[in-house]
Short mmCIF file of C-alpha atoms in Angstrom, two decimals:
data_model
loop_
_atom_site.label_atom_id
_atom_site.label_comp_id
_atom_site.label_asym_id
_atom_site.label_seq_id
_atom_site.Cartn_x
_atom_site.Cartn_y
_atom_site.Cartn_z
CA UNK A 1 2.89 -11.55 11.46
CA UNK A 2 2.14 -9.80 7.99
CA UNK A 3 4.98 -9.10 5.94
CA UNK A 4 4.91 -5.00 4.82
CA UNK A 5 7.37 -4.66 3.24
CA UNK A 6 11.13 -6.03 2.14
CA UNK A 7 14.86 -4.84 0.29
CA UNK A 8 16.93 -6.86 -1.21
CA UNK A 9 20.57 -4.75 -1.46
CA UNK A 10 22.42 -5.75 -5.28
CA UNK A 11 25.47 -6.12 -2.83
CA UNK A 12 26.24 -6.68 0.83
CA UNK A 13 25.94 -3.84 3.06
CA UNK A 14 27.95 -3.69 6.21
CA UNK A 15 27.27 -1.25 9.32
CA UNK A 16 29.77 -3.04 11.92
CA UNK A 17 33.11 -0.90 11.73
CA UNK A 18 31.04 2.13 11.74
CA UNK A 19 30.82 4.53 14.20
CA UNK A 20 27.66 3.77 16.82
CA UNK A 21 26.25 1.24 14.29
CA UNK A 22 23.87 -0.28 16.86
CA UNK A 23 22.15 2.56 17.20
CA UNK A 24 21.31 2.39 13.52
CA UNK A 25 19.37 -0.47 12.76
CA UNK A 26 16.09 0.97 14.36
CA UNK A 27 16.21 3.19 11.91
CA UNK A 28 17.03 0.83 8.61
CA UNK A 29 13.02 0.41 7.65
CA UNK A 30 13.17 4.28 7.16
CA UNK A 31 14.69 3.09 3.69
CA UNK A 32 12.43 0.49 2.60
CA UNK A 33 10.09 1.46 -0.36
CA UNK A 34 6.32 0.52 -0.33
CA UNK A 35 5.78 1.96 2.69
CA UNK A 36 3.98 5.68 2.72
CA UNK A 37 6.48 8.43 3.82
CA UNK A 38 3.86 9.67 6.26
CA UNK A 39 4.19 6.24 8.10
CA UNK A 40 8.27 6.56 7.99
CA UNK A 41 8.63 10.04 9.50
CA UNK A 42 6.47 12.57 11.37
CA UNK A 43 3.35 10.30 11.94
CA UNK A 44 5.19 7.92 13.89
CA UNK A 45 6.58 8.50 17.71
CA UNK A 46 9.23 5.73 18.71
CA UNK A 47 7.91 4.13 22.23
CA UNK A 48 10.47 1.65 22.46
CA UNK A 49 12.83 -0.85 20.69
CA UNK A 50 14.70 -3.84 21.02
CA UNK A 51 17.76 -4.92 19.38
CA UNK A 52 18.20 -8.53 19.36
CA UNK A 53 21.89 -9.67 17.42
CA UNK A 54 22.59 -12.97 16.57
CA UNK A 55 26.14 -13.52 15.59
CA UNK A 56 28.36 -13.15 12.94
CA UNK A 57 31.39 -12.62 11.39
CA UNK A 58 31.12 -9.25 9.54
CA UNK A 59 27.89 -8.12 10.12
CA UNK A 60 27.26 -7.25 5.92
CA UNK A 61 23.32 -8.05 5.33
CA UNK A 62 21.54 -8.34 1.90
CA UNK A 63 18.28 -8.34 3.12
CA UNK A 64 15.69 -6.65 5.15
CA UNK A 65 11.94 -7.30 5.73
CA UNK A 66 9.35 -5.78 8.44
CA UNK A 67 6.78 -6.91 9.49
CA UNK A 68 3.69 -5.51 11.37
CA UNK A 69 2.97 -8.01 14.70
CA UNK A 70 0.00 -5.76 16.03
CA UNK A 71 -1.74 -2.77 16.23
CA UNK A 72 -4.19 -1.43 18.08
CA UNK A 73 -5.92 1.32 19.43
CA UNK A 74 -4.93 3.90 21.96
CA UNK A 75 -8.02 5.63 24.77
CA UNK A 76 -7.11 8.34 22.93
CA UNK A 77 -9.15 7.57 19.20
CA UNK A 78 -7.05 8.14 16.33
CA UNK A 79 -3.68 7.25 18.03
CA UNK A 80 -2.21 3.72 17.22
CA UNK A 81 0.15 1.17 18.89
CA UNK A 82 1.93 -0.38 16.01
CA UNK A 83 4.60 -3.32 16.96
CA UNK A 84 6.78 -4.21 14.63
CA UNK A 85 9.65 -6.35 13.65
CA UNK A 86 12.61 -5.88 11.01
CA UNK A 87 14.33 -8.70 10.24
CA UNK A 88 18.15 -8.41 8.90
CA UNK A 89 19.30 -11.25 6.86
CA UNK A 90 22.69 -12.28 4.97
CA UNK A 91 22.03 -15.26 2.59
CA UNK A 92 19.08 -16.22 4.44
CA UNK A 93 20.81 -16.21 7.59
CA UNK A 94 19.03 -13.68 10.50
CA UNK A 95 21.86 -11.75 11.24
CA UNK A 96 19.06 -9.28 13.81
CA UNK A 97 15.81 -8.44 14.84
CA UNK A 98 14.60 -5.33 16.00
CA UNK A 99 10.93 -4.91 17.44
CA UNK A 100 9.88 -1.88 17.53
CA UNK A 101 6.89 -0.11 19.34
CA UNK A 102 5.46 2.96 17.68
CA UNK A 103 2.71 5.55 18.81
CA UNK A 104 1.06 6.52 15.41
CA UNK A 105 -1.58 8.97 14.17
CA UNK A 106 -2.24 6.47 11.04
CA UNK A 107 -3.44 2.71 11.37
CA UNK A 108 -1.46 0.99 9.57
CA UNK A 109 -3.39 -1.97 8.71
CA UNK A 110 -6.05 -0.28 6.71
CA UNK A 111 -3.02 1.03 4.96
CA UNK A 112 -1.84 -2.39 4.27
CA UNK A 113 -5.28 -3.48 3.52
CA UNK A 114 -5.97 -0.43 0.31
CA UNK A 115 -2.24 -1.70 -0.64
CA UNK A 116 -3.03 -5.31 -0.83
#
């Protein structure tokens, strides 16, 4: 697991209360800086996701941090299976975890790699 990139909010945000807030938190490393905006938004193709929640009283998180688990590539060269996992923490405490599965036209390890 290599850590991408990570947010730390000046105050705690809360989704639960809102309307459909579930379906949100997919999309919460869309906001996370560091990360090229070609690799938030039309590059990538959503294959699949997974919401795990771990309970909690309010649901307000000051933290989030993805991380890439793998990548690798597709018979067709220049396409990418990226996995990755955002982690949403409230003083420390993992509050969720959403893996997500992307199809993407940019590796994002030699990405990573020119960043580092």
């Amino acid at each position: 697991m290599i850590l991408i990139a990570q947010k730390s909010l000046p105050r705690h945000f809360k989704l639960e209360g809102q309307k459909n807030f579930l379906s949100l938190l997919p999309q919460l490393w869309q906001e996370l800086e560091g990360i090229p905006y070609s690799l938030k938004n039309g590059e990538n193709w959503l294959l699949s996701e997974e919401i795990i929640r771990y309970l909690s009283s309010n649901y307000s998180f000051d933290k989030l941090k993805l991380y890439i688990l793998s990548e690798h590539i597709t018979r067709h060269s220049k396409k990418y299976i990226i996995n990755l996992s955002l982690e949403i923490t409230s003083n420390t405490k993992l509050l969720a975890q959403i893996n997500l599965s992307l199809l993407s036209e940019d590796s994002w390890n030699e990405i990573i790699q020119k960043n580092q």
